[in-house]
Coordinates of C-alpha atoms and ligand atoms in Angstrom, one line a residue:
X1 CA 318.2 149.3 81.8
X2 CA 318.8 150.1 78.5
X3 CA 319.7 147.4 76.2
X4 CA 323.1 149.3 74.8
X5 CA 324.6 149.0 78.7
X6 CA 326.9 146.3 79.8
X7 CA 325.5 143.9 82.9
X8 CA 328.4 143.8 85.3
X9 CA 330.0 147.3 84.0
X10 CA 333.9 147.0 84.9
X11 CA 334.1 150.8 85.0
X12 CA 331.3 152.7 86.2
X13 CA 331.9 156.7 86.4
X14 CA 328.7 158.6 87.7
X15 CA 327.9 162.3 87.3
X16 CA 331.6 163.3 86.7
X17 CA 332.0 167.1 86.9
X18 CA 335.0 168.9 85.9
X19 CA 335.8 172.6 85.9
X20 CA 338.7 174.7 84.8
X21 CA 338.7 178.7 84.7
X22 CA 336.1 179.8 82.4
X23 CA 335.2 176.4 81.2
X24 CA 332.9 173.2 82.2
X25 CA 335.0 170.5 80.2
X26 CA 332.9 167.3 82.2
X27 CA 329.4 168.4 82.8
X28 CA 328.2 165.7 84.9
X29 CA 329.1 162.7 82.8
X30 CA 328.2 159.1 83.4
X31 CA 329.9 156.4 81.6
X32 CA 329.7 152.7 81.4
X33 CA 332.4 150.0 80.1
X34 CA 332.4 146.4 80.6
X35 CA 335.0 143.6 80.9
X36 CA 336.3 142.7 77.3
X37 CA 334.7 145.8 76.0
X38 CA 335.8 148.3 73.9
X39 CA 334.3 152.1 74.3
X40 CA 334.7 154.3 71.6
X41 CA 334.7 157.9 72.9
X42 CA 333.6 160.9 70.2
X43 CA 333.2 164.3 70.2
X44 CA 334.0 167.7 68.8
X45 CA 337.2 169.3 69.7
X46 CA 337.0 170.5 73.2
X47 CA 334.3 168.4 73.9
X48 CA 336.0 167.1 76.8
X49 CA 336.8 163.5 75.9
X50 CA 340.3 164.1 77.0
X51 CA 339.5 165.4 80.2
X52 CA 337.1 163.1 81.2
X53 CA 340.2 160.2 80.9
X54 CA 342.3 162.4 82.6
X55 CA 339.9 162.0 85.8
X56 CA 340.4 158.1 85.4
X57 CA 343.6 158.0 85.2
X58 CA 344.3 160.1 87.8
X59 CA 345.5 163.4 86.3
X60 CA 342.7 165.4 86.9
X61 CA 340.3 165.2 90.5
X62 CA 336.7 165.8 89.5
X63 CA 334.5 168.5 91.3
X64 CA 331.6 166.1 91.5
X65 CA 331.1 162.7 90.9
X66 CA 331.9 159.0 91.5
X67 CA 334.4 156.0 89.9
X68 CA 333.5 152.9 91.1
X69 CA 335.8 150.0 89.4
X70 CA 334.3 146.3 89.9
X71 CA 331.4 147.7 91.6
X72 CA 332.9 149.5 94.1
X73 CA 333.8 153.1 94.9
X74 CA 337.3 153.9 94.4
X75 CA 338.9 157.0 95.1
X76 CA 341.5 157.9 92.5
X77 CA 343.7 160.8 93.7
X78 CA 347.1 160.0 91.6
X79 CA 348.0 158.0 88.3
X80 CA 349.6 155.7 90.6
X81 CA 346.0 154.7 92.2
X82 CA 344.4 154.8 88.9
X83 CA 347.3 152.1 87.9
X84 CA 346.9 150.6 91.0
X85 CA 343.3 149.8 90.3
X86 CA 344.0 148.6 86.7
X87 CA 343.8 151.9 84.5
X88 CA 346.4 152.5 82.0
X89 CA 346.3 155.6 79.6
X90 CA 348.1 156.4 76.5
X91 CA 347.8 159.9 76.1
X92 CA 347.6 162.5 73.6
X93 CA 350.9 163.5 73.5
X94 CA 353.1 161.0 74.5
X95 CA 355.0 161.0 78.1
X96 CA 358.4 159.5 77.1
X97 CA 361.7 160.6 77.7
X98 CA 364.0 160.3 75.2
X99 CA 367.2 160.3 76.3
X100 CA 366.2 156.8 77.8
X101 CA 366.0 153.4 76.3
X102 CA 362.8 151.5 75.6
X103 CA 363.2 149.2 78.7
X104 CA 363.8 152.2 80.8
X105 CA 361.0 153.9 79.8
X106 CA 358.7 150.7 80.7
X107 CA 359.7 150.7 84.1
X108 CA 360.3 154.3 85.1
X109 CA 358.1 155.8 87.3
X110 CA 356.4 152.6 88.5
X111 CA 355.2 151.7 92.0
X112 CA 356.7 148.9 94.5
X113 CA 360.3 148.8 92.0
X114 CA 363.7 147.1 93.7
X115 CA 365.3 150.8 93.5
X116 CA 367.5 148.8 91.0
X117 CA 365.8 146.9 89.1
X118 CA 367.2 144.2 87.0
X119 CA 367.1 145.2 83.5
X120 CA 368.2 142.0 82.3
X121 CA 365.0 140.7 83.6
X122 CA 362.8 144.2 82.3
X123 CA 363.9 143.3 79.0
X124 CA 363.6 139.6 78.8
X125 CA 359.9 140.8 80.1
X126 CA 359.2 143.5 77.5
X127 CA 360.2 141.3 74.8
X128 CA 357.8 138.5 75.9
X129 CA 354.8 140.9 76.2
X130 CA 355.2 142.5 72.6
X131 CA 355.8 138.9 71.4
X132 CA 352.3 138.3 72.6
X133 CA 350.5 141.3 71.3
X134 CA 352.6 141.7 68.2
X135 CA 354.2 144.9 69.5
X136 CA 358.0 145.3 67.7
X137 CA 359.9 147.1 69.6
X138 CA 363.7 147.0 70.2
X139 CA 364.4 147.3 74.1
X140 CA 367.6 148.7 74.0
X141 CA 367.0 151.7 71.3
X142 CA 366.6 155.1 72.8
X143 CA 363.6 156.7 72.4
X144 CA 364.7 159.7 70.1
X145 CA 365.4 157.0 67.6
X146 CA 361.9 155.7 67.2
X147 CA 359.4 157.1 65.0
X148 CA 355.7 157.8 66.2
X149 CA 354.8 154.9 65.4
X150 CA 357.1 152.6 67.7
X151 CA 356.8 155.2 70.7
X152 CA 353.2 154.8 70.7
X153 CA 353.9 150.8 70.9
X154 CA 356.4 151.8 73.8
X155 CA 353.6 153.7 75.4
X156 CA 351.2 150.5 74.9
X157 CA 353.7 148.0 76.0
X158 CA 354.7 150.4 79.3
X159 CA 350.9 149.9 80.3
X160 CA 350.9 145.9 79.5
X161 CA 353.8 145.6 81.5
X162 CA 351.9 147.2 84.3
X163 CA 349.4 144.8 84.1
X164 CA 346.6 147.2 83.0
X165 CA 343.3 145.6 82.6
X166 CA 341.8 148.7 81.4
X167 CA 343.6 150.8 78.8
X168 CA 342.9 154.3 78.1
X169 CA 343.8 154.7 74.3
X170 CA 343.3 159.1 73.6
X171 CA 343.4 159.5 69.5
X172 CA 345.8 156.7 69.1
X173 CA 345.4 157.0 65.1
X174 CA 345.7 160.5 65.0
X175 CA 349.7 160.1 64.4
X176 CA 350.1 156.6 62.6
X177 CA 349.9 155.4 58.8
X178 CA 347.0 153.5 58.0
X179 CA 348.9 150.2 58.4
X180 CA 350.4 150.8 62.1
X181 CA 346.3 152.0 63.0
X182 CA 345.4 148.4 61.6
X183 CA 348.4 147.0 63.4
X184 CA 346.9 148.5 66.6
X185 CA 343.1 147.2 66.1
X186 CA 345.3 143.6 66.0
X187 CA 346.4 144.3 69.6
X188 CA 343.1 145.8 70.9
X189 CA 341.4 142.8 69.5
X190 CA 344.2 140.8 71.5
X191 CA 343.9 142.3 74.6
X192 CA 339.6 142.3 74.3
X193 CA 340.2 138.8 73.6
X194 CA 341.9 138.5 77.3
X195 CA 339.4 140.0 79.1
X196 CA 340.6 143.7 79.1
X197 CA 338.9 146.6 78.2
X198 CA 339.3 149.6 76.6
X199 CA 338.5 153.1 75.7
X200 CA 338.8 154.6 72.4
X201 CA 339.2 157.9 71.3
X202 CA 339.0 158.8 68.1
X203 CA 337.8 161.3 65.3
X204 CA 337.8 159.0 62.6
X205 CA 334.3 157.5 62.0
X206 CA 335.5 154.2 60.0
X207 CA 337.8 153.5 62.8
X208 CA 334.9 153.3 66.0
X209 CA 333.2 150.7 63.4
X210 CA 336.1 148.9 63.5
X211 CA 337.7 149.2 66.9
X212 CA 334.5 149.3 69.2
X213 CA 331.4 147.3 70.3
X214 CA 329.7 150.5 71.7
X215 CA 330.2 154.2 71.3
X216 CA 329.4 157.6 73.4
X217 CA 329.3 160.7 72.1
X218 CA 330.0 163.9 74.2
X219 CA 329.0 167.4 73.6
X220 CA 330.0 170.6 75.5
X221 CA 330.5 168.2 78.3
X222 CA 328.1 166.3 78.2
X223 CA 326.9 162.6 76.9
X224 CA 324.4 163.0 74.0
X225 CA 324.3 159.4 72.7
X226 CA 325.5 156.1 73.6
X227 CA 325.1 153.2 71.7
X228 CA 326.1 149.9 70.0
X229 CA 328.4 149.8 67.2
X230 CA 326.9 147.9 64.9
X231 CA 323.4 149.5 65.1
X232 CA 325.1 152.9 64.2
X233 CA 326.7 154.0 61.0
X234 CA 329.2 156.8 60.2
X235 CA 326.8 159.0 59.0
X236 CA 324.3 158.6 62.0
X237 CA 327.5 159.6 64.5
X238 CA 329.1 162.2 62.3
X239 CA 325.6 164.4 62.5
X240 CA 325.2 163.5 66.3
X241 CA 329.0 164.7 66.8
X242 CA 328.1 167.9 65.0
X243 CA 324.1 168.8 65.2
X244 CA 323.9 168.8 61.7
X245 CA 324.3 167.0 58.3
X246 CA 328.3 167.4 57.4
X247 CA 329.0 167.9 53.7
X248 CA 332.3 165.3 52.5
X249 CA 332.2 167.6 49.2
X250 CA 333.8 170.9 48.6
X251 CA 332.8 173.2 46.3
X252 CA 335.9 174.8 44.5
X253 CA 336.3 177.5 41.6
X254 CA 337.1 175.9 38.3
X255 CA 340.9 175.5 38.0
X256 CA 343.2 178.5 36.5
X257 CA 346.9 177.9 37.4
X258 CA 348.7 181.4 37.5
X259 CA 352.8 181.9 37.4
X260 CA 354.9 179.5 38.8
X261 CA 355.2 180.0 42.6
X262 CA 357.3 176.9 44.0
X263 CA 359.8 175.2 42.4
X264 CA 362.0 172.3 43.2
X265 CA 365.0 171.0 41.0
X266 CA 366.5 167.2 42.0
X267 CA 366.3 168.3 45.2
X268 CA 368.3 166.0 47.7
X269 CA 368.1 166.0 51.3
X270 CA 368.8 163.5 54.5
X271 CA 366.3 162.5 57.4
X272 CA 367.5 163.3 60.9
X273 CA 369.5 160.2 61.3
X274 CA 371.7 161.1 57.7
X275 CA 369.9 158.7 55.6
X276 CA 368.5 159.8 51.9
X277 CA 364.9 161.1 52.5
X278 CA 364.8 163.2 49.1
X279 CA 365.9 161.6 46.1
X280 CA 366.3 164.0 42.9
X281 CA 362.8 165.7 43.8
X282 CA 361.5 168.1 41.5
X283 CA 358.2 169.9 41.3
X284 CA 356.0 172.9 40.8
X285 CA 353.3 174.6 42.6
X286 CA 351.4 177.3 40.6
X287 CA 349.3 180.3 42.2
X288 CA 345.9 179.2 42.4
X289 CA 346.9 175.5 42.6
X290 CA 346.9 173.0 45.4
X291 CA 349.0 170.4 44.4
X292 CA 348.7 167.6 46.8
X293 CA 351.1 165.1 48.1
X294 CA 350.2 161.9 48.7
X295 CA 352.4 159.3 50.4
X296 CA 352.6 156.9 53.0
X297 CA 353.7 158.9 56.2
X298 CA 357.9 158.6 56.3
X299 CA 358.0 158.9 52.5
X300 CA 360.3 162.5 52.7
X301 CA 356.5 164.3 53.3
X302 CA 358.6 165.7 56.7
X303 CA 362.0 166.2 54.7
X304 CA 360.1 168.1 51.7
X305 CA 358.7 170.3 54.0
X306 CA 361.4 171.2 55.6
X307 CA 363.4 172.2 52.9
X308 CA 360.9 174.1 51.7
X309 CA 360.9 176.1 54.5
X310 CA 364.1 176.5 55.3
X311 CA 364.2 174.2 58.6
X312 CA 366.6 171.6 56.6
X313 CA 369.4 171.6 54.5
X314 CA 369.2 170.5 50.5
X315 CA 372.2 168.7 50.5
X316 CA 372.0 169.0 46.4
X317 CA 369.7 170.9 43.5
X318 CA 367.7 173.9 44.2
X319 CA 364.7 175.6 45.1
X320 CA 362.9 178.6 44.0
X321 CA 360.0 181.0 45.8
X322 CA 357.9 183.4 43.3
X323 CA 361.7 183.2 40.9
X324 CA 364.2 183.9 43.5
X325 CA 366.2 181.2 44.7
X326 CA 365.8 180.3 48.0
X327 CA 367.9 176.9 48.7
X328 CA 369.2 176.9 51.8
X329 CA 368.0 180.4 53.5
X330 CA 367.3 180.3 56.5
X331 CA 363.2 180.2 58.1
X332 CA 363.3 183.8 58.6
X333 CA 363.8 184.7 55.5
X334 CA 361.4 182.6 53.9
X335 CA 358.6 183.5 56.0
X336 CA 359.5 186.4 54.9
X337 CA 359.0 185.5 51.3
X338 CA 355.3 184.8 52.1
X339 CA 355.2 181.7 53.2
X340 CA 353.5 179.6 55.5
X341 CA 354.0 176.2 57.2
X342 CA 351.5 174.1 59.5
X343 CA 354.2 171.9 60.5
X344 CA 353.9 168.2 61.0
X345 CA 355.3 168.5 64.8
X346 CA 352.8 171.2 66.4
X347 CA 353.6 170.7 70.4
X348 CA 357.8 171.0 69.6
X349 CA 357.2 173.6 66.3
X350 CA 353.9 175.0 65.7
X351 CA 352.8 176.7 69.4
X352 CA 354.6 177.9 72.3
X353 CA 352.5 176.8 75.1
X354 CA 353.2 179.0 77.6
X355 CA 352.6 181.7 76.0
X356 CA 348.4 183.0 75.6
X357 CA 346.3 182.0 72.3
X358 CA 346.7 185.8 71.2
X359 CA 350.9 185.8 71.4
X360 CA 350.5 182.7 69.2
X361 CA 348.4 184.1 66.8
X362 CA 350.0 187.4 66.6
X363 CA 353.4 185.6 66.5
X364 CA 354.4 185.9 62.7
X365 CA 352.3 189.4 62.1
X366 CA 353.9 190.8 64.7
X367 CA 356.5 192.7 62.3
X368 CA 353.8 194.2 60.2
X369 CA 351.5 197.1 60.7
X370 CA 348.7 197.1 62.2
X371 CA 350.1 194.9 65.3
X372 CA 353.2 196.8 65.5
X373 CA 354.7 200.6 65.2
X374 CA 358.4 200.6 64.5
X375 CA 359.8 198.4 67.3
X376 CA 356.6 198.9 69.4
X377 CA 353.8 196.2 69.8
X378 CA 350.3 197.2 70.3
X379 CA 349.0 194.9 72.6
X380 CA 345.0 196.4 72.6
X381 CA 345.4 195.5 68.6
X382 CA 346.9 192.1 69.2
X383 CA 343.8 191.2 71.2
X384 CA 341.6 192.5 68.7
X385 CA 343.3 190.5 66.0
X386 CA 343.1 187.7 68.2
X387 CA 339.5 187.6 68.6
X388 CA 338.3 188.0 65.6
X389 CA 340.5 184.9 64.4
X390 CA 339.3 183.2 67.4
X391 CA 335.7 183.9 66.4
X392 CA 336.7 182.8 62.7
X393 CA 338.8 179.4 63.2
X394 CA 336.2 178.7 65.9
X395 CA 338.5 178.3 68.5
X396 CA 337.5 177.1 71.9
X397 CA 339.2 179.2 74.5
X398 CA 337.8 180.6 77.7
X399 CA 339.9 183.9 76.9
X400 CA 342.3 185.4 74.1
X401 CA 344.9 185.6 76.9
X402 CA 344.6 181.6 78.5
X403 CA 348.0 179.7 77.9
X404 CA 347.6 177.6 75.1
X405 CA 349.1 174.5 76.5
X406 CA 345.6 174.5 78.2
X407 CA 343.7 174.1 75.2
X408 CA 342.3 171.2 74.0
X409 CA 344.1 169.4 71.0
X410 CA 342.3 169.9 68.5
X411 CA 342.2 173.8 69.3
X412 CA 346.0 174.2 69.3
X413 CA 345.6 172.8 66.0
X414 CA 343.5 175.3 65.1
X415 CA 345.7 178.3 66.9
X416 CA 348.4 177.0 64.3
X417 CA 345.9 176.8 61.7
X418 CA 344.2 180.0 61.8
X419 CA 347.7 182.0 62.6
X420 CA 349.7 180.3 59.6
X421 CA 346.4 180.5 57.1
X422 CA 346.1 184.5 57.9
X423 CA 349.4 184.9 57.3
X424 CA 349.8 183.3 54.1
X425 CA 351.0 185.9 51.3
X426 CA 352.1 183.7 48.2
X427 CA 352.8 179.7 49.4
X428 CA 351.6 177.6 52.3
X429 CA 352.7 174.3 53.3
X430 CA 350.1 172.6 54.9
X431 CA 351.2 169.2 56.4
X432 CA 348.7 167.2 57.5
X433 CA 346.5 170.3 58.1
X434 CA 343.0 168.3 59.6
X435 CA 344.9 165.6 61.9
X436 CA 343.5 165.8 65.3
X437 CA 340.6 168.0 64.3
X438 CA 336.8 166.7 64.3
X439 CA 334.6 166.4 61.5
X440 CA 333.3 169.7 61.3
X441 CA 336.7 171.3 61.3
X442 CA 338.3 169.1 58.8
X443 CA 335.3 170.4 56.8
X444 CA 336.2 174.2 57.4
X445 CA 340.0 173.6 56.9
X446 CA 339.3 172.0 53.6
X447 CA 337.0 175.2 52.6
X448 CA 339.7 177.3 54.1
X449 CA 342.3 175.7 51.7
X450 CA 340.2 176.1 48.6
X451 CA 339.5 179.6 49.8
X452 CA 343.4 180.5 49.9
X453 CA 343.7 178.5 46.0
X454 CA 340.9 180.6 45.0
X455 CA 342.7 184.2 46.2
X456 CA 345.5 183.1 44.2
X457 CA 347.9 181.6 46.6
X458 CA 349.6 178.3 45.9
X459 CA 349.2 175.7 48.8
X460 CA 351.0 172.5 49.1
X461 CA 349.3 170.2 51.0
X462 CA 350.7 166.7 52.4
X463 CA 347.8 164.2 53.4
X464 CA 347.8 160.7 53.4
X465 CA 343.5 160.9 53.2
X466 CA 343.1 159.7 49.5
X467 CA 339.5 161.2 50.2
X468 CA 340.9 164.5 50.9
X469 CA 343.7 165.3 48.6
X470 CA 341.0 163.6 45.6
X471 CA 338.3 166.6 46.9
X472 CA 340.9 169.1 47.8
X473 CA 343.6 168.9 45.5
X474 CA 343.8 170.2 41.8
X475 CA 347.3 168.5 41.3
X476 CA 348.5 164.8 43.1
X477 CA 352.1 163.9 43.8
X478 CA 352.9 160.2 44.8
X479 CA 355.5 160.1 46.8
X480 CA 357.6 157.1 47.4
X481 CA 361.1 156.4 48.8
X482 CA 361.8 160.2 48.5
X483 CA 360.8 160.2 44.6
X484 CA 358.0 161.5 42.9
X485 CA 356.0 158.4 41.0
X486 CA 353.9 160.6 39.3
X487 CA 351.5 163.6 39.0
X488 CA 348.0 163.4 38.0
X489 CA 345.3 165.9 37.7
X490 CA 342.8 165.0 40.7
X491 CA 340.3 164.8 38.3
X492 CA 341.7 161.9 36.4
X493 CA 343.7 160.2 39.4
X494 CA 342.1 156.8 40.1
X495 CA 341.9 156.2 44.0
X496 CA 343.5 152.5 43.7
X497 CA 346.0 153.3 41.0
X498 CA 347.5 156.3 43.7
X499 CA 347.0 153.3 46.2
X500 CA 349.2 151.2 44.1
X501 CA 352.1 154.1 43.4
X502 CA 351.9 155.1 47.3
X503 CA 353.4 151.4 47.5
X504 CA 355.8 151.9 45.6
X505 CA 354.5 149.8 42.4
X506 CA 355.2 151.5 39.2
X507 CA 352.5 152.3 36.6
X508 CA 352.6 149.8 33.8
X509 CA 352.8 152.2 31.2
X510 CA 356.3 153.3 32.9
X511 CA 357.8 150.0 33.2
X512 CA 359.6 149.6 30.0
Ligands
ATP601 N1 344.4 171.9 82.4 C1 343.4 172.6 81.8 N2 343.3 173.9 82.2 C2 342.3 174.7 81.7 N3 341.4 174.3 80.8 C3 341.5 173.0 80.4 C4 342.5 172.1 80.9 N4 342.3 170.9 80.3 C5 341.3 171.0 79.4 N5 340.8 172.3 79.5 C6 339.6 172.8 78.8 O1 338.5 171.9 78.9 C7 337.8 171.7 77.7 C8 337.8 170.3 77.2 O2 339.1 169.9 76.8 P1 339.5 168.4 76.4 O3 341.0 168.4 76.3 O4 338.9 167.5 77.4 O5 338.8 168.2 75.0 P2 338.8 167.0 74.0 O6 337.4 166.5 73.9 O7 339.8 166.0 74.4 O8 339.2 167.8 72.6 P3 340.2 167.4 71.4 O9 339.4 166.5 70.5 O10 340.5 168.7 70.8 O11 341.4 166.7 72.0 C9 338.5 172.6 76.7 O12 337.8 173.8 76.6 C10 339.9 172.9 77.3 O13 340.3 174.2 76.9
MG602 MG1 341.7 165.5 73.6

């Protein structure tokens, strides 16, 4: 036995197969986790990480293969056996329904309930458990009220209730701020610290150093490393993820701003629930210039883009595209304007799921020539399109024509990416572009941004990876409270004093 695998494994899953049409997403996969253990799962997008969760939780039935759960075989044909038997997952996309309160959503759906349960007693409950783990939540707040953040504790705390002893935790990061993703390793460690155990998915190297004792990484389906934590190092994983070195640098042209492409004047807006997101904003983007935004997520990044784009109201100052005053048009005629937006919301604004990879990728082109002639589309030329960006953005797909909502995350990422990129004629907005992608893709995005700066568009890119707006970014924004704090060229920006301003503490040349 190799010294890497736990003695009594909690979990054991042997030879796990798992097809879909056109793809082997599990190719006979055998993982180990122990009690009080913490897995961290890597791989490249499509790698099958997801799926292979999927079969423990229930969702999925494997073709082949074995679970056996405290050393013996289980069979796990529902999400209600897999909870039965201990398994909780937190998914990818989160499973709540907002129209519902907190409490509700904790007990909904859950086996051997009075059909009216007491709430009273749910609550009183809930409260207790996120006591414990350091969970805040409010009970009785709706769902649509909470940000990502707080419905991801929702999600945790509906799986605690349940008594899971084994949590299932898929890219948990990929949608927090840096503090809630330290705020979660506080409750992992919590629950380790009980006896539970859990598995961790992640793309974010620092974060399986942190969060795991041992790590697996899957490729195409299959495992090609497992080992302990602590006798791996970022590096080592990142090249085993990939196959090869990955470069953290990008090369970029030297820096020569054109004409003035964006421009905001004391722009004001309000957030969804009418509060002041945009306080007296006002900036420029020039062609060939990235200027990056940096910010703790809930800053107004959302709000900025938004107005931008024509998807929220300026409730006060003005905004201009290449000179024309564009305040308050609506998205149409902005795209229209030549821009592009990789939203921060892709599942409810970026893709249409049911709809193939090449009907999302033709989606904004398709008033153009060569995809269209007059009112007619020319679906031979919307599959040709759609191949070659398939071929370029690398995205996994068994077909141009499969449904994207049967895509692997990372890959509708890349759907949104490669369509909105393509389509860029003078501005793009790129929010968060390389959340949810893997190494190797963040890489090609970041090329892919320089790439559009170099052919003279100008690209606005929000990020809250000091590492990546430093690399990518010929411009830096803090943003704070809705105001800008300041703007730096990145090549003079000192890492901890944008840590500082992304606080909200002033420069001390500033404070008078
Ligand atoms: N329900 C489904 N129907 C068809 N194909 C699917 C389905 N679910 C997953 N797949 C395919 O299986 C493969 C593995 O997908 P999976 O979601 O497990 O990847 P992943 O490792 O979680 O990737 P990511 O990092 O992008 O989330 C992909 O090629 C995906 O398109
Ligand atoms: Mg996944």
């Amino acid at each position: 036995m190799d010294a890497s695998e736990p003695k009594v494994p909690l979990v054991e899953m042997r030879g796990i197969r798992k097809s879909f049409p056109g793809v082997t997403a599990c190719d006979g996969v055998d993982l180990r986790l122990g009690r009080g253990e913490v897995l961290a799962l890597l791989g490249e997008n499509g790698a099958g990480k997801s799926t292979l969760m999927n079969v423990l939780a229930g969702l999925y039935r494997p073709d082949e293969g074995e679970i056996r759960i405290g050393g013996k075989p289980v069979e796990i044909r529902s999400p209600r056996d897999s909870a039965a038997h201990g398994v909780g997952m937190v998914h990818q996309n989160f499973m709540l329904v907002d129209t519902m309160t907190v409490a509700e959503n904790v007990v909904l759906g859950m086996a051997g309930l009075p059909l009216v349960p007491d709430m009273a007693e749910v609550k009183r409950s809930v409260l207790e458990l996120a006591e414990k783990y350091g969970l805040r939540v409010d009970p009785d707040a709706y769902v649509w009220q909470l940000s990502v953040g707080e419905q991801q504790r929702v999600e945790i705390l509906k799986q605690l209730y349940r008594k899971a002893e084994i949590l299932v935790l898929d890219e948990p990061t990929a949608v927090l701020t840096p503090q809630e993703s330290e705020e979660l390793n506080v409750v992992v460690q919590r629950m380790k610290a009980e006896g539970k155990s859990a598995v961790f998915i992640t793309h974010k190297m620092e974060e399986v150093m942190t969060f795991s004792d041992r790590v697996m990484v899957l490729r195409k389906g299959k495992v090609v490393v497992e080992k302990v934590t602590s006798e791996t190092s970022p590096r080592d994983l990142a090249k085993l993820m990939v196959g090869r070195e990955v470069l953290f640098r990008v090369e970029k042209k030297s820096f020569e701003p054109g004409a003035v492409i964006l421009e905001l004047k004391d722009v004001r807006a309000l957030d969804d629930r009418g509060l002041p997101a945009l306080r007296d904003l006002s900036l420029k983007v020039r062609a060939g210039e990235i200027l990056g935004i940096a910010g703790v997520a809930g800053n107004g990044q959302r709000e900025l883009s938004e107005v931008i784009t024509g998807l929220r109201p300026v409730s006060s100052g003005g905004i201009s595209i290449n000179c024309v005053e564009t305040t308050n048009k609506t998205p149409l005629e902005i795209i229209r304007s030549g821009v592009s937006h990789i939203p921060q919301d892709r599942i409810a604004v970026g893709a249409v799921g049911d709809m193939s990879v090449a009907s999302n990728l033709a989606m904004k082109g398709y008033r153009d020539a060569p995809i269209s002639r007059g009112v007619l589309l020319l679906p031979r030329r919307i599959l040709d399109l759609a191949r070659r960006m398939i071929e370029s953005f690398r995205i996994a797909t068994p077909s141009p024509e499969t449904r994207v909502k049967f895509l692997s995350g990372g890959n509708i990422q890349k759907t949104i990416l490669a369509r909105e990129i393509e389509s860029c004629r003078s501005l793009l907005v790129a929010v968060y572009p390389s959340r949810g992608l893997d190494i190797g893709a963040t890489e090609a995005v970041r090329k892919e941004l320089v790439a559009q700066r170099d052919a003279g568009m100008a690209v606005l890119l929000v990020s809250e990876d000091i590492e990546e707006l430093l690399s990518v970014a010929d411009t830096v924004l803090v943003l704070y409270e809705g105001r800008a704090m300041g703007t730096f060229p990145s090549a003079e920006a000192d890492p901890e004093e944008l840590g500082l301003l992304m606080a909200g503490v002033e420069r001390k040349e500033t404070v008078s």
